[in-house]
CSV table of C-alpha atoms in Angstrom, one decimal:
chain,number,residue,atom,x,y,z
A,3,MET,CA,16.4,3.5,9.5
A,4,GLN,CA,13.2,1.5,10.5
A,5,VAL,CA,10.1,-0.9,9.8
A,6,ILE,CA,7.2,-1.8,12.3
A,7,PRO,CA,4.6,-4.4,12.2
A,8,CYS,CA,1.7,-2.3,13.1
A,9,THR,CA,-1.2,-2.8,15.7
A,10,GLU,CA,-3.7,-1.1,17.2
A,11,ALA,CA,-0.6,1.5,18.9
A,12,GLN,CA,0.3,2.7,16.2
A,13,LEU,CA,-3.0,3.8,14.6
A,14,ASP,CA,-3.3,7.8,15.2
A,15,ILE,CA,0.4,7.6,13.4
A,16,ILE,CA,-0.9,5.7,11.4
A,17,ALA,CA,-3.8,6.9,10.5
A,18,GLU,CA,-2.7,10.3,9.7
A,19,LEU,CA,-0.2,9.4,6.6
A,20,PHE,CA,-2.5,7.1,5.5
A,21,ASN,CA,-4.7,10.9,5.2
A,22,ASP,CA,-1.6,12.1,4.0
A,23,TYR,CA,-1.7,9.3,1.6
A,24,ARG,CA,-5.6,9.9,0.3
A,25,ILE,CA,-4.9,13.6,0.0
A,26,PHE,CA,-1.6,12.9,-2.1
A,27,TYR,CA,-3.5,11.3,-4.8
A,28,GLU,CA,-6.0,14.7,-4.3
A,29,GLN,CA,-8.5,12.9,-2.7
A,30,ALA,CA,-10.5,15.4,0.2
A,31,SER,CA,-9.1,15.3,3.4
A,32,ASP,CA,-10.5,13.2,6.5
A,33,LEU,CA,-8.6,12.2,8.9
A,34,PRO,CA,-11.7,10.4,10.8
A,35,ALA,CA,-12.4,8.6,8.3
A,36,SER,CA,-8.9,7.1,7.2
A,37,ARG,CA,-9.0,6.4,11.0
A,38,ALA,CA,-11.2,4.6,10.8
A,39,PHE,CA,-10.7,2.4,7.6
A,40,ILE,CA,-7.2,1.2,9.2
A,41,GLU,CA,-8.4,0.7,12.6
A,42,LYS,CA,-10.6,-2.0,10.3
A,43,ASN,CA,-8.0,-3.0,8.5
A,44,LEU,CA,-6.1,-3.8,11.8
A,45,LYS,CA,-9.0,-5.2,13.8
A,46,GLN,CA,-9.8,-7.9,11.3
A,47,GLN,CA,-6.4,-8.6,10.2
A,48,ARG,CA,-7.9,-7.4,6.3
A,49,SER,CA,-4.2,-6.0,5.3
A,50,LYS,CA,-0.8,-5.6,6.5
A,51,ILE,CA,0.6,-2.3,7.2
A,52,PHE,CA,4.6,-1.1,7.7
A,53,LEU,CA,5.2,2.1,9.4
A,54,LEU,CA,8.9,3.5,8.4
A,55,LEU,CA,10.4,5.5,11.0
A,56,ASP,CA,13.5,7.6,10.6
A,57,ASP,CA,17.3,7.4,12.2
A,58,ASN,CA,15.8,9.6,15.1
A,59,GLY,CA,12.6,7.5,15.1
A,60,THR,CA,10.3,10.3,12.9
A,61,PRO,CA,7.1,8.4,11.1
A,62,THR,CA,9.1,9.0,7.6
A,63,GLY,CA,6.4,6.8,5.7
A,64,PHE,CA,4.0,3.0,5.4
A,65,SER,CA,3.3,0.2,3.3
A,66,GLN,CA,-0.1,-1.0,3.4
A,67,LEU,CA,0.1,-4.7,1.7
A,68,TYR,CA,-3.5,-7.0,0.9
A,69,PRO,CA,-2.7,-10.5,0.9
A,70,ALA,CA,-4.4,-12.6,-2.9
A,71,VAL,CA,-4.3,-15.9,-3.0
A,72,CYS,CA,-2.5,-17.5,-7.0
A,73,SER,CA,-4.4,-20.5,-8.3
A,74,LEU,CA,-1.9,-21.5,-10.0
A,75,MET,CA,0.8,-21.3,-8.4
A,76,LEU,CA,-1.6,-22.4,-4.9
A,77,ARG,CA,-0.1,-19.6,-2.8
A,78,THR,CA,-1.0,-16.7,-0.8
A,79,TYR,CA,0.5,-13.1,-2.7
A,80,TYR,CA,0.2,-9.9,-1.6
A,81,TYR,CA,-1.0,-6.7,-3.1
A,82,LEU,CA,0.8,-3.2,-2.2
A,83,SER,CA,-1.9,-1.1,-2.4
A,84,ASP,CA,-0.5,1.8,-0.9
A,85,LEU,CA,3.0,3.1,-0.4
A,86,TYR,CA,4.0,6.6,0.9
A,87,VAL,CA,6.7,8.5,1.8
A,88,VAL,CA,6.0,12.2,3.6
A,89,LYS,CA,7.8,15.0,1.9
A,90,SER,CA,10.6,16.1,3.4
A,91,ALA,CA,12.0,12.2,3.0
A,92,ARG,CA,11.2,11.7,0.0
A,93,ARG,CA,14.4,11.1,-2.6
A,94,ASN,CA,16.4,10.2,0.3
A,95,GLY,CA,15.9,6.4,0.0
A,96,HIS,CA,13.2,5.9,2.0
A,97,ALA,CA,10.4,4.1,-0.2
A,98,ARG,CA,13.6,1.9,-1.4
A,99,TYR,CA,13.9,1.0,2.0
A,100,LEU,CA,9.9,0.4,2.8
A,101,MET,CA,10.1,-2.2,-0.6
A,102,ASN,CA,13.3,-3.6,0.0
A,103,TYR,CA,11.8,-4.4,3.2
A,104,ILE,CA,8.8,-5.4,2.6
A,105,THR,CA,10.3,-7.9,-0.3
A,106,LYS,CA,12.2,-9.5,2.2
A,107,HIS,CA,9.2,-9.9,5.0
A,108,PHE,CA,6.9,-11.1,2.5
A,109,THR,CA,9.8,-13.6,1.1
A,110,ARG,CA,10.4,-15.0,4.8
A,111,ASP,CA,6.5,-15.6,5.1
A,112,GLY,CA,6.3,-17.9,1.3
A,113,ALA,CA,4.4,-15.7,-0.5
A,114,GLN,CA,4.1,-15.9,-3.9
A,115,ARG,CA,5.6,-11.9,-5.0
A,116,LEU,CA,3.9,-8.8,-4.6
A,117,THR,CA,1.7,-7.4,-7.0
A,118,LEU,CA,1.4,-3.5,-7.4
A,119,ASP,CA,-0.3,-1.2,-9.7
A,120,THR,CA,1.4,2.6,-9.7
A,121,ALA,CA,-0.4,6.1,-11.8
A,122,THR,CA,1.7,6.0,-15.8
A,123,THR,CA,2.7,9.2,-14.9
A,124,ASN,CA,4.7,8.5,-11.8
A,125,LYS,CA,8.1,7.7,-13.2
A,126,ILE,CA,9.6,8.2,-10.1
A,127,ALA,CA,7.8,4.7,-8.9
A,128,GLN,CA,8.6,3.1,-12.0
A,129,ASN,CA,12.3,3.9,-12.3
A,130,LEU,CA,12.3,2.7,-8.1
A,131,TYR,CA,9.8,-0.3,-9.1
A,132,GLU,CA,11.7,-1.4,-12.2
A,133,SER,CA,15.2,-0.5,-10.8
A,134,LEU,CA,14.3,-3.0,-7.5
A,135,GLY,CA,13.3,-6.3,-10.2
A,136,TYR,CA,10.2,-5.0,-10.9
A,137,GLU,CA,8.6,-6.0,-14.0
A,138,HIS,CA,5.8,-4.0,-16.2
A,139,GLU,CA,2.4,-6.3,-17.5
A,140,GLU,CA,3.1,-7.5,-20.5
A,141,VAL,CA,0.7,-10.8,-20.7
A,142,TYR,CA,-2.7,-9.8,-18.6
A,143,ILE,CA,-5.0,-7.0,-19.9
A,144,THR,CA,-6.9,-5.5,-16.3
A,145,TYR,CA,-10.3,-4.4,-16.1
A,146,HIS,CA,-12.6,-2.3,-13.5
A,147,GLN,CA,-16.3,-2.2,-12.9
A,148,ARG,CA,-17.2,0.4,-11.0
A,149,LEU,CA,-19.6,-0.9,-8.5
A,150,ASP,CA,-22.3,1.9,-7.5
A,151,THR,CA,-23.0,1.5,-3.6
A,152,PRO,CA,-25.7,1.1,-1.7
A,153,SER,CA,-26.2,4.7,-1.2
A,154,GLU,CA,-26.1,5.2,-4.7
A,155,VAL,CA,-28.1,2.9,-6.2
A,156,PRO,CA,-31.2,4.3,-8.3
A,157,THR,CA,-34.4,3.0,-7.0
A,158,SER,CA,-37.7,2.1,-9.0
A,159,THR,CA,-40.6,4.2,-8.4
């Protein structure tokens, strides 16, 4: 297997994988929107995207991480937002290989940590992350507030 950092040269490949990832999480297929999103991330360097290739050079997965800053530690860390492996490659060590790669990559880069979320029902992912040394958060509670997009904000009459 091989992992390569993505550039715009891999845009179409990553866009298809990203669209499949969104479908996996029960979002409607929208390849043009997926492509536009990934393209913007690459052009603006908002995220780091890595493409996983199998031994034949076939794309089998990707990860997308966003930089953040830990004020207390005075260092950058990365939030692993997206990790996806195609169905035919699952349970064959592909996700583990990709996770090990990004751990080594960001360790060399001097990142303070990698942080991620996964669904409470995704036991397979939880087992993988814990086997790689990730610790379940027990100190902090995470809160979310949905913000309306401009098209969703009610107008006053």
